[in-house]
Amino acid sequence: MQVLTTAFCLALTLGAYHLAKALNLRYRHPLLNVVLLGATFVIAALLALGIPYQAYVPGRSLMTALLGPATVGLAVPLFRNRDLLRRHAPAILAGVGLGTLTSVLSAGWLATFLALPHDIVLSLLPRSVTIPFAVEIVKLHGGSQALASAFVVATGTVGSVLGATLLTWTGVRDPVARGLALGTAAHGQGTAMAFQEGEEQGTMAGLALTLAGVTTTLLAPLLIRLLVPA
Amino acid sequence: MGKAVRIIAQIGLLALFQVLGLRLAAVAHLPIPGNVLGLLLLFLALQSGLVQLKHIQEGADFLLRHLVFFFIPVAVDLMNWGGVFRQHGFRLALVIGVGSVLTFLVTGHASQWLQRRNQPCKS
């Protein structure tokens, strides 16, 4: 019975993924986010069929087991574009470094100022990096994996709806700078928007997504001690 | 070797780097996740020629093409957290909105400034 339920949960999630992706490709709207849409389909199906969350957990562990190797695989595009990294090193280091600091510090200070509970503040800190980095950060330093993922998706959605316009309004026209901003501030969702602007913007966004994830992970122990004294 | 077998074997190699990263973090008492150390180790291995792109890229590209799929089961946990959004929704939106604007402005302007300083001939 357990095996059947797990197999059903796998099939359900795969189906939800393909449906969400098809809708996203058809309408190309940033609000039709594949993660959010896919999870909504799965949750709706579980609720409709009266399957409790606990029954979904074994399938969840099976599926997320590949998240680790996938994150390791981000080294491949980084290595393929190593010449580009070297050529734009100053802009990349400054943009991604300062952007990462801004993202974590602004979330920490604002959330503390607004008196949000401790575990929510911790879950908000990695909101600009892609989900596998964010999940590992909250696993190590506290917070909720689900909330952190939701905040990541919310940040990516805001960034992909407003980011490009905001950059244009404030006079950021350089394609490298636009790509770096989209990837640092809005991870994979921002990268998708950057690829719609052009190849150079998209590639830079993809590099920024990985580098911002690594930077945030490395700075997290220090920043968390600073922002959320235990 | 068939394509599917190659992809599976290469995912195994990626998983091996993740395990190496986990072991290194445990041995050296580093507060860094294993997958991130694994990413850095793989980059070094590629840089040094110890691992070549052909050993790894089909597996990596396959996983990265479907990366979003693996996020869905994580997000399904949200069914346990509805109350948080009802209770704190406005403040959360404020943190995420204001924080995003600041991050875009800082990253965009800092990198554009350095791009122009370093390549004055281009612009």
mmCIF file of C-alpha atoms in Angstrom:
data_model
loop_
_atom_site.group_PDB
_atom_site.id
_atom_site.type_symbol
_atom_site.label_atom_id
_atom_site.label_comp_id
_atom_site.label_asym_id
_atom_site.label_seq_id
_atom_site.Cartn_x
_atom_site.Cartn_y
_atom_site.Cartn_z
ATOM 1 C CA MET A 1 0.000 0.000 0.000
ATOM 2 C CA GLN A 2 2.852 2.322 0.974
ATOM 3 C CA VAL A 3 4.637 1.512 -2.307
ATOM 4 C CA LEU A 4 1.491 2.246 -4.274
ATOM 5 C CA THR A 5 0.961 5.575 -2.529
ATOM 6 C CA THR A 6 4.583 6.581 -3.147
ATOM 7 C CA ALA A 7 4.353 5.589 -6.814
ATOM 8 C CA PHE A 8 1.131 7.597 -7.080
ATOM 9 C CA CYS A 9 2.801 10.641 -5.493
ATOM 10 C CA LEU A 10 5.701 10.400 -7.976
ATOM 11 C CA ALA A 11 3.333 10.134 -10.938
ATOM 12 C CA LEU A 12 1.188 12.970 -9.592
ATOM 13 C CA THR A 13 4.185 15.286 -9.190
ATOM 14 C CA LEU A 14 5.537 14.436 -12.658
ATOM 15 C CA GLY A 15 2.118 15.108 -14.165
ATOM 16 C CA ALA A 16 1.808 18.397 -12.277
ATOM 17 C CA TYR A 17 5.294 19.414 -13.466
ATOM 18 C CA HIS A 18 4.482 18.768 -17.129
ATOM 19 C CA LEU A 19 1.110 20.493 -16.926
ATOM 20 C CA ALA A 20 2.596 23.541 -15.154
ATOM 21 C CA LYS A 21 5.438 23.706 -17.674
ATOM 22 C CA ALA A 22 3.057 23.474 -20.630
ATOM 23 C CA LEU A 23 0.901 26.303 -19.215
ATOM 24 C CA ASN A 24 3.994 28.413 -18.512
ATOM 25 C CA LEU A 25 5.358 27.893 -22.050
ATOM 26 C CA ARG A 26 1.995 28.612 -23.630
ATOM 27 C CA TYR A 27 1.266 31.871 -21.821
ATOM 28 C CA ARG A 28 4.822 32.943 -20.866
ATOM 29 C CA HIS A 29 3.494 34.892 -17.895
ATOM 30 C CA PRO A 30 5.793 35.258 -14.853
ATOM 31 C CA LEU A 31 2.876 34.685 -12.488
ATOM 32 C CA LEU A 32 2.394 31.214 -14.006
ATOM 33 C CA ASN A 33 5.470 30.036 -12.112
ATOM 34 C CA VAL A 34 6.160 26.318 -12.602
ATOM 35 C CA VAL A 35 7.069 25.649 -8.941
ATOM 36 C CA LEU A 36 4.042 27.438 -7.527
ATOM 37 C CA LEU A 37 1.631 26.121 -10.143
ATOM 38 C CA GLY A 38 2.977 22.540 -9.902
ATOM 39 C CA ALA A 39 2.805 22.524 -6.098
ATOM 40 C CA THR A 40 -0.730 23.943 -6.230
ATOM 41 C CA PHE A 41 -1.836 21.093 -8.512
ATOM 42 C CA VAL A 42 -0.255 18.481 -6.220
ATOM 43 C CA ILE A 43 -1.753 20.021 -3.059
ATOM 44 C CA ALA A 44 -5.184 20.296 -4.695
ATOM 45 C CA ALA A 45 -5.046 16.635 -5.765
ATOM 46 C CA LEU A 46 -3.917 15.446 -2.305
ATOM 47 C CA LEU A 47 -6.704 17.433 -0.617
ATOM 48 C CA ALA A 48 -9.341 16.293 -3.121
ATOM 49 C CA LEU A 49 -8.382 12.625 -2.693
ATOM 50 C CA GLY A 50 -8.064 12.910 1.087
ATOM 51 C CA ILE A 51 -4.394 11.857 1.075
ATOM 52 C CA PRO A 52 -2.649 13.246 4.189
ATOM 53 C CA TYR A 53 0.640 15.151 3.853
ATOM 54 C CA GLN A 54 2.502 12.346 5.704
ATOM 55 C CA ALA A 55 1.734 9.953 2.849
ATOM 56 C CA TYR A 56 3.522 12.310 0.454
ATOM 57 C CA VAL A 57 6.741 12.417 2.504
ATOM 58 C CA PRO A 58 8.400 9.157 1.255
ATOM 59 C CA GLY A 59 7.885 10.216 -2.368
ATOM 60 C CA ARG A 60 9.176 13.686 -1.555
ATOM 61 C CA SER A 61 12.425 12.233 -0.157
ATOM 62 C CA LEU A 62 12.892 10.110 -3.291
ATOM 63 C CA MET A 63 12.404 13.078 -5.618
ATOM 64 C CA THR A 64 14.506 15.589 -3.711
ATOM 65 C CA ALA A 65 17.414 13.113 -3.487
ATOM 66 C CA LEU A 66 18.541 14.362 -6.910
ATOM 67 C CA LEU A 67 18.560 18.012 -5.841
ATOM 68 C CA GLY A 68 22.082 17.626 -4.397
ATOM 69 C CA PRO A 69 23.717 16.224 -7.565
ATOM 70 C CA ALA A 70 21.840 18.842 -9.613
ATOM 71 C CA THR A 71 23.365 21.633 -7.514
ATOM 72 C CA VAL A 72 26.831 20.103 -7.957
ATOM 73 C CA GLY A 73 26.108 20.107 -11.708
ATOM 74 C CA LEU A 74 25.934 23.934 -11.682
ATOM 75 C CA ALA A 75 29.747 23.744 -11.835
ATOM 76 C CA VAL A 76 29.417 22.717 -15.501
ATOM 77 C CA PRO A 77 27.943 25.970 -16.928
ATOM 78 C CA LEU A 78 30.290 27.903 -14.631
ATOM 79 C CA PHE A 79 33.282 26.068 -16.127
ATOM 80 C CA ARG A 80 32.008 26.374 -19.708
ATOM 81 C CA ASN A 81 31.843 30.154 -19.309
ATOM 82 C CA ARG A 82 35.113 30.587 -17.450
ATOM 83 C CA ASP A 83 36.477 32.984 -20.124
ATOM 84 C CA LEU A 84 33.437 35.197 -19.711
ATOM 85 C CA LEU A 85 33.908 35.054 -15.931
ATOM 86 C CA ARG A 86 37.501 36.192 -16.261
ATOM 87 C CA ARG A 87 36.710 38.964 -18.751
ATOM 88 C CA HIS A 88 34.001 40.540 -16.584
ATOM 89 C CA ALA A 89 35.504 39.601 -13.222
ATOM 90 C CA PRO A 90 35.350 43.063 -11.557
ATOM 91 C CA ALA A 91 31.700 43.655 -12.458
ATOM 92 C CA ILE A 92 30.741 40.111 -11.504
ATOM 93 C CA LEU A 93 32.526 40.143 -8.145
ATOM 94 C CA ALA A 94 31.230 43.583 -7.162
ATOM 95 C CA GLY A 95 27.710 43.084 -8.502
ATOM 96 C CA VAL A 96 27.138 39.625 -7.083
ATOM 97 C CA GLY A 97 29.001 40.352 -3.824
ATOM 98 C CA LEU A 98 27.238 43.638 -3.033
ATOM 99 C CA GLY A 99 23.917 42.350 -4.350
ATOM 100 C CA THR A 100 24.085 39.280 -2.113
ATOM 101 C CA LEU A 101 24.930 41.389 0.935
ATOM 102 C CA THR A 102 22.099 43.809 0.142
ATOM 103 C CA SER A 103 19.618 40.987 -0.262
ATOM 104 C CA VAL A 104 20.446 39.194 2.988
ATOM 105 C CA LEU A 105 20.926 42.334 5.098
ATOM 106 C CA SER A 106 17.786 44.083 3.820
ATOM 107 C CA ALA A 107 15.672 40.984 4.485
ATOM 108 C CA GLY A 108 17.171 40.504 7.962
ATOM 109 C CA TRP A 109 16.851 44.116 9.070
ATOM 110 C CA LEU A 110 13.394 44.712 7.597
ATOM 111 C CA ALA A 111 11.997 41.455 8.980
ATOM 112 C CA THR A 112 13.429 42.145 12.449
ATOM 113 C CA PHE A 113 12.148 45.742 12.333
ATOM 114 C CA LEU A 114 8.666 44.477 11.435
ATOM 115 C CA ALA A 115 8.863 42.059 14.401
ATOM 116 C CA LEU A 116 8.361 38.888 12.368
ATOM 117 C CA PRO A 117 8.921 35.667 14.350
ATOM 118 C CA HIS A 118 12.440 34.240 14.595
ATOM 119 C CA ASP A 119 11.962 31.195 12.319
ATOM 120 C CA ILE A 120 10.311 33.342 9.631
ATOM 121 C CA VAL A 121 13.223 35.808 9.700
ATOM 122 C CA LEU A 122 15.656 32.905 9.228
ATOM 123 C CA SER A 123 13.575 31.552 6.334
ATOM 124 C CA LEU A 124 13.548 34.987 4.659
ATOM 125 C CA LEU A 125 17.332 35.511 4.587
ATOM 126 C CA PRO A 126 18.155 33.278 1.569
ATOM 127 C CA ARG A 127 15.160 34.506 -0.477
ATOM 128 C CA SER A 128 17.238 35.688 -3.472
ATOM 129 C CA VAL A 129 19.088 32.414 -4.159
ATOM 130 C CA THR A 130 17.776 29.423 -6.014
ATOM 131 C CA ILE A 131 15.908 26.781 -3.970
ATOM 132 C CA PRO A 132 18.643 24.117 -3.463
ATOM 133 C CA PHE A 133 20.965 26.703 -1.879
ATOM 134 C CA ALA A 134 18.159 28.221 0.204
ATOM 135 C CA VAL A 135 17.058 24.794 1.449
ATOM 136 C CA GLU A 136 20.597 23.879 2.523
ATOM 137 C CA ILE A 137 21.047 27.222 4.284
ATOM 138 C CA VAL A 138 17.918 26.787 6.416
ATOM 139 C CA LYS A 139 18.823 23.130 7.090
ATOM 140 C CA LEU A 140 22.160 24.274 8.558
ATOM 141 C CA HIS A 141 21.143 27.496 10.292
ATOM 142 C CA GLY A 142 17.439 27.100 11.134
ATOM 143 C CA GLY A 143 14.161 28.132 9.529
ATOM 144 C CA SER A 144 11.608 26.237 7.478
ATOM 145 C CA GLN A 145 12.501 24.652 4.132
ATOM 146 C CA ALA A 146 8.968 25.091 2.804
ATOM 147 C CA LEU A 147 8.734 28.752 3.835
ATOM 148 C CA ALA A 148 12.205 29.505 2.497
ATOM 149 C CA SER A 149 11.225 27.937 -0.848
ATOM 150 C CA ALA A 150 8.002 29.928 -0.933
ATOM 151 C CA PHE A 151 9.912 33.170 -0.247
ATOM 152 C CA VAL A 152 12.397 32.245 -2.985
ATOM 153 C CA VAL A 153 9.547 31.786 -5.465
ATOM 154 C CA ALA A 154 7.875 35.024 -4.310
ATOM 155 C CA THR A 155 11.156 36.916 -4.739
ATOM 156 C CA GLY A 156 11.706 35.385 -8.183
ATOM 157 C CA THR A 157 8.171 36.306 -9.223
ATOM 158 C CA VAL A 158 8.487 39.923 -8.049
ATOM 159 C CA GLY A 159 11.877 40.133 -9.761
ATOM 160 C CA SER A 160 10.713 38.686 -13.046
ATOM 161 C CA VAL A 161 7.647 40.952 -13.155
ATOM 162 C CA LEU A 162 9.347 44.219 -12.097
ATOM 163 C CA GLY A 163 13.110 43.683 -12.448
ATOM 164 C CA ALA A 164 13.723 44.543 -16.093
ATOM 165 C CA THR A 165 11.505 47.659 -15.918
ATOM 166 C CA LEU A 166 13.192 48.847 -12.723
ATOM 167 C CA LEU A 167 16.635 48.462 -14.311
ATOM 168 C CA THR A 168 15.558 50.382 -17.429
ATOM 169 C CA TRP A 169 13.957 53.181 -15.369
ATOM 170 C CA THR A 170 17.109 53.708 -13.318
ATOM 171 C CA GLY A 171 19.380 53.684 -16.367
ATOM 172 C CA VAL A 172 21.010 50.243 -16.212
ATOM 173 C CA ARG A 173 21.498 49.507 -19.935
ATOM 174 C CA ASP A 174 24.709 47.471 -19.991
ATOM 175 C CA PRO A 175 23.690 43.885 -20.902
ATOM 176 C CA VAL A 176 26.219 42.318 -18.507
ATOM 177 C CA ALA A 177 24.964 44.448 -15.608
ATOM 178 C CA ARG A 178 21.315 43.673 -16.428
ATOM 179 C CA GLY A 179 22.029 39.938 -16.510
ATOM 180 C CA LEU A 180 23.944 40.051 -13.245
ATOM 181 C CA ALA A 181 21.146 41.969 -11.511
ATOM 182 C CA LEU A 182 18.428 39.595 -12.773
ATOM 183 C CA GLY A 183 20.387 36.486 -11.711
ATOM 184 C CA THR A 184 21.500 37.852 -8.328
ATOM 185 C CA ALA A 185 18.160 39.342 -7.279
ATOM 186 C CA ALA A 186 15.772 36.809 -8.840
ATOM 187 C CA HIS A 187 17.731 33.545 -9.405
ATOM 188 C CA GLY A 188 16.254 31.127 -12.008
ATOM 189 C CA GLN A 189 13.117 33.164 -12.681
ATOM 190 C CA GLY A 190 15.225 36.268 -13.304
ATOM 191 C CA THR A 191 17.538 34.213 -15.525
ATOM 192 C CA ALA A 192 14.577 33.159 -17.659
ATOM 193 C CA MET A 193 13.667 36.838 -18.144
ATOM 194 C CA ALA A 194 17.301 37.686 -18.916
ATOM 195 C CA PHE A 195 17.366 35.041 -21.679
ATOM 196 C CA GLN A 196 14.298 36.719 -23.188
ATOM 197 C CA GLU A 197 16.360 39.938 -23.442
ATOM 198 C CA GLY A 198 19.314 38.192 -25.069
ATOM 199 C CA GLU A 199 21.989 35.516 -24.967
ATOM 200 C CA GLU A 200 24.570 37.668 -23.136
ATOM 201 C CA GLN A 201 22.117 38.818 -20.455
ATOM 202 C CA GLY A 202 20.904 35.234 -19.936
ATOM 203 C CA THR A 203 24.353 33.706 -19.649
ATOM 204 C CA MET A 204 25.464 36.351 -17.144
ATOM 205 C CA ALA A 205 22.270 35.796 -15.131
ATOM 206 C CA GLY A 206 22.943 32.055 -15.034
ATOM 207 C CA LEU A 207 26.472 32.634 -13.759
ATOM 208 C CA ALA A 208 25.204 35.157 -11.208
ATOM 209 C CA LEU A 209 22.578 32.666 -9.973
ATOM 210 C CA THR A 210 25.268 30.087 -9.154
ATOM 211 C CA LEU A 211 27.774 32.581 -7.751
ATOM 212 C CA ALA A 212 25.129 34.320 -5.616
ATOM 213 C CA GLY A 213 24.097 30.906 -4.252
ATOM 214 C CA VAL A 214 27.674 30.015 -3.344
ATOM 215 C CA THR A 215 28.384 33.480 -1.878
ATOM 216 C CA THR A 216 25.212 33.509 0.212
ATOM 217 C CA THR A 217 25.978 30.012 1.527
ATOM 218 C CA LEU A 218 29.525 30.976 2.468
ATOM 219 C CA LEU A 219 28.501 34.276 4.121
ATOM 220 C CA ALA A 220 25.433 32.833 5.861
ATOM 221 C CA PRO A 221 27.121 31.702 9.117
ATOM 222 C CA LEU A 222 28.582 35.190 9.627
ATOM 223 C CA LEU A 223 25.534 37.206 8.547
ATOM 224 C CA ILE A 224 23.101 35.107 10.554
ATOM 225 C CA ARG A 225 25.114 35.620 13.730
ATOM 226 C CA LEU A 226 25.062 39.357 13.003
ATOM 227 C CA LEU A 227 21.356 39.619 12.127
ATOM 228 C CA VAL A 228 19.681 37.072 14.372
ATOM 229 C CA PRO A 229 21.641 36.740 17.609
ATOM 230 C CA ALA A 230 20.429 33.499 19.163
ATOM 231 C CA MET B 1 27.040 3.045 -24.005
ATOM 232 C CA GLY B 2 23.466 4.224 -24.465
ATOM 233 C CA LYS B 3 22.567 7.831 -23.688
ATOM 234 C CA ALA B 4 20.400 6.875 -20.704
ATOM 235 C CA VAL B 5 23.156 4.766 -19.146
ATOM 236 C CA ARG B 6 25.634 7.597 -19.669
ATOM 237 C CA ILE B 7 23.320 10.110 -18.003
ATOM 238 C CA ILE B 8 22.772 7.809 -15.019
ATOM 239 C CA ALA B 9 26.499 7.107 -14.632
ATOM 240 C CA GLN B 10 27.275 10.823 -14.821
ATOM 241 C CA ILE B 11 24.619 11.645 -12.214
ATOM 242 C CA GLY B 12 26.397 9.044 -10.067
ATOM 243 C CA LEU B 13 29.643 10.964 -10.525
ATOM 244 C CA LEU B 14 27.864 14.206 -9.508
ATOM 245 C CA ALA B 15 26.498 12.434 -6.425
ATOM 246 C CA LEU B 16 30.042 11.279 -5.629
ATOM 247 C CA PHE B 17 31.189 14.921 -5.587
ATOM 248 C CA GLN B 18 28.299 15.760 -3.283
ATOM 249 C CA VAL B 19 29.383 12.972 -0.897
ATOM 250 C CA LEU B 20 32.981 14.235 -1.062
ATOM 251 C CA GLY B 21 31.671 17.710 -0.194
ATOM 252 C CA LEU B 22 29.668 16.336 2.743
ATOM 253 C CA ARG B 23 32.692 14.389 4.047
ATOM 254 C CA LEU B 24 34.969 17.401 3.684
ATOM 255 C CA ALA B 25 32.492 19.642 5.549
ATOM 256 C CA ALA B 26 32.209 17.059 8.347
ATOM 257 C CA VAL B 27 35.963 16.471 8.668
ATOM 258 C CA ALA B 28 36.907 20.156 8.506
ATOM 259 C CA HIS B 29 33.888 21.278 10.639
ATOM 260 C CA LEU B 30 32.841 23.747 7.944
ATOM 261 C CA PRO B 31 29.357 25.292 8.250
ATOM 262 C CA ILE B 32 28.918 24.837 4.486
ATOM 263 C CA PRO B 33 26.470 22.439 2.816
ATOM 264 C CA GLY B 34 27.903 19.372 1.065
ATOM 265 C CA ASN B 35 26.354 20.178 -2.307
ATOM 266 C CA VAL B 36 27.962 23.623 -2.395
ATOM 267 C CA LEU B 37 31.395 22.215 -1.471
ATOM 268 C CA GLY B 38 30.778 19.505 -4.083
ATOM 269 C CA LEU B 39 30.090 22.227 -6.681
ATOM 270 C CA LEU B 40 33.368 23.970 -5.814
ATOM 271 C CA LEU B 41 35.301 20.655 -5.832
ATOM 272 C CA LEU B 42 33.872 19.749 -9.249
ATOM 273 C CA PHE B 43 34.832 23.173 -10.609
ATOM 274 C CA LEU B 44 38.407 22.651 -9.360
ATOM 275 C CA ALA B 45 38.470 19.126 -10.814
ATOM 276 C CA LEU B 46 37.345 20.509 -14.206
ATOM 277 C CA GLN B 47 39.851 23.351 -14.005
ATOM 278 C CA SER B 48 42.718 20.945 -13.239
ATOM 279 C CA GLY B 49 41.664 18.518 -15.978
ATOM 280 C CA LEU B 50 41.088 15.700 -13.470
ATOM 281 C CA VAL B 51 37.491 15.547 -14.711
ATOM 282 C CA GLN B 52 36.644 16.531 -18.276
ATOM 283 C CA LEU B 53 33.408 18.082 -19.518
ATOM 284 C CA LYS B 54 32.555 14.941 -21.526
ATOM 285 C CA HIS B 55 32.612 12.913 -18.280
ATOM 286 C CA ILE B 56 29.908 14.983 -16.674
ATOM 287 C CA GLN B 57 28.034 17.375 -18.954
ATOM 288 C CA GLU B 58 25.224 15.130 -20.214
ATOM 289 C CA GLY B 59 24.225 14.229 -16.655
ATOM 290 C CA ALA B 60 24.546 17.809 -15.423
ATOM 291 C CA ASP B 61 22.613 19.252 -18.364
ATOM 292 C CA PHE B 62 19.837 16.700 -17.885
ATOM 293 C CA LEU B 63 19.402 17.550 -14.192
ATOM 294 C CA LEU B 64 19.658 21.305 -14.780
ATOM 295 C CA ARG B 65 17.108 21.177 -17.608
ATOM 296 C CA HIS B 66 14.609 19.667 -15.166
ATOM 297 C CA LEU B 67 15.847 21.470 -12.040
ATOM 298 C CA VAL B 68 12.471 23.083 -11.478
ATOM 299 C CA PHE B 69 10.825 19.660 -11.138
ATOM 300 C CA PHE B 70 12.758 18.964 -7.935
ATOM 301 C CA PHE B 71 11.464 22.210 -6.375
ATOM 302 C CA ILE B 72 7.817 21.134 -6.620
ATOM 303 C CA PRO B 73 7.925 18.451 -3.858
ATOM 304 C CA VAL B 74 9.687 20.950 -1.568
ATOM 305 C CA ALA B 75 6.968 23.529 -2.207
ATOM 306 C CA VAL B 76 4.185 20.981 -1.524
ATOM 307 C CA ASP B 77 5.123 21.366 2.186
ATOM 308 C CA LEU B 78 3.427 24.761 1.969
ATOM 309 C CA MET B 79 0.113 22.971 2.608
ATOM 310 C CA ASN B 80 1.240 22.935 6.259
ATOM 311 C CA TRP B 81 2.043 26.651 6.379
ATOM 312 C CA GLY B 82 -1.090 28.460 5.169
ATOM 313 C CA GLY B 83 -1.516 30.247 8.514
ATOM 314 C CA VAL B 84 1.795 32.075 8.230
ATOM 315 C CA PHE B 85 0.654 33.851 5.059
ATOM 316 C CA ARG B 86 -2.747 34.727 6.508
ATOM 317 C CA GLN B 87 -1.126 36.128 9.651
ATOM 318 C CA HIS B 88 1.976 37.862 8.265
ATOM 319 C CA GLY B 89 1.194 38.293 4.555
ATOM 320 C CA PHE B 90 1.489 42.084 4.411
ATOM 321 C CA ARG B 91 4.803 42.249 6.285
ATOM 322 C CA LEU B 92 6.250 39.409 4.193
ATOM 323 C CA ALA B 93 5.264 41.203 0.992
ATOM 324 C CA LEU B 94 6.918 44.378 2.295
ATOM 325 C CA VAL B 95 10.199 42.593 3.151
ATOM 326 C CA ILE B 96 10.318 40.808 -0.198
ATOM 327 C CA GLY B 97 9.260 43.817 -2.273
ATOM 328 C CA VAL B 98 11.562 46.421 -0.695
ATOM 329 C CA GLY B 99 14.456 43.943 -0.447
ATOM 330 C CA SER B 100 14.111 43.004 -4.123
ATOM 331 C CA VAL B 101 14.129 46.628 -5.303
ATOM 332 C CA LEU B 102 17.282 47.343 -3.264
ATOM 333 C CA THR B 103 19.040 44.207 -4.543
ATOM 334 C CA PHE B 104 18.257 45.067 -8.177
ATOM 335 C CA LEU B 105 19.485 48.642 -7.793
ATOM 336 C CA VAL B 106 22.722 47.756 -5.991
ATOM 337 C CA THR B 107 23.683 44.860 -8.296
ATOM 338 C CA GLY B 108 22.715 46.631 -11.522
ATOM 339 C CA HIS B 109 24.430 49.937 -10.762
ATOM 340 C CA ALA B 110 27.556 48.496 -9.119
ATOM 341 C CA SER B 111 28.245 46.170 -12.039
ATOM 342 C CA GLN B 112 27.365 48.749 -14.712
ATOM 343 C CA TRP B 113 29.748 51.255 -13.089
ATOM 344 C CA LEU B 114 32.605 48.710 -13.137
ATOM 345 C CA GLN B 115 31.789 47.582 -16.672
ATOM 346 C CA ARG B 116 32.087 51.168 -17.900
ATOM 347 C CA ARG B 117 35.309 51.805 -15.965
ATOM 348 C CA ASN B 118 36.960 48.675 -17.320
ATOM 349 C CA GLN B 119 35.809 48.881 -20.916
ATOM 350 C CA PRO B 120 35.676 52.603 -21.681
ATOM 351 C CA CYS B 121 36.196 51.977 -25.399
ATOM 352 C CA LYS B 122 33.038 49.851 -25.663
ATOM 353 C CA SER B 123 30.578 52.446 -24.410
#
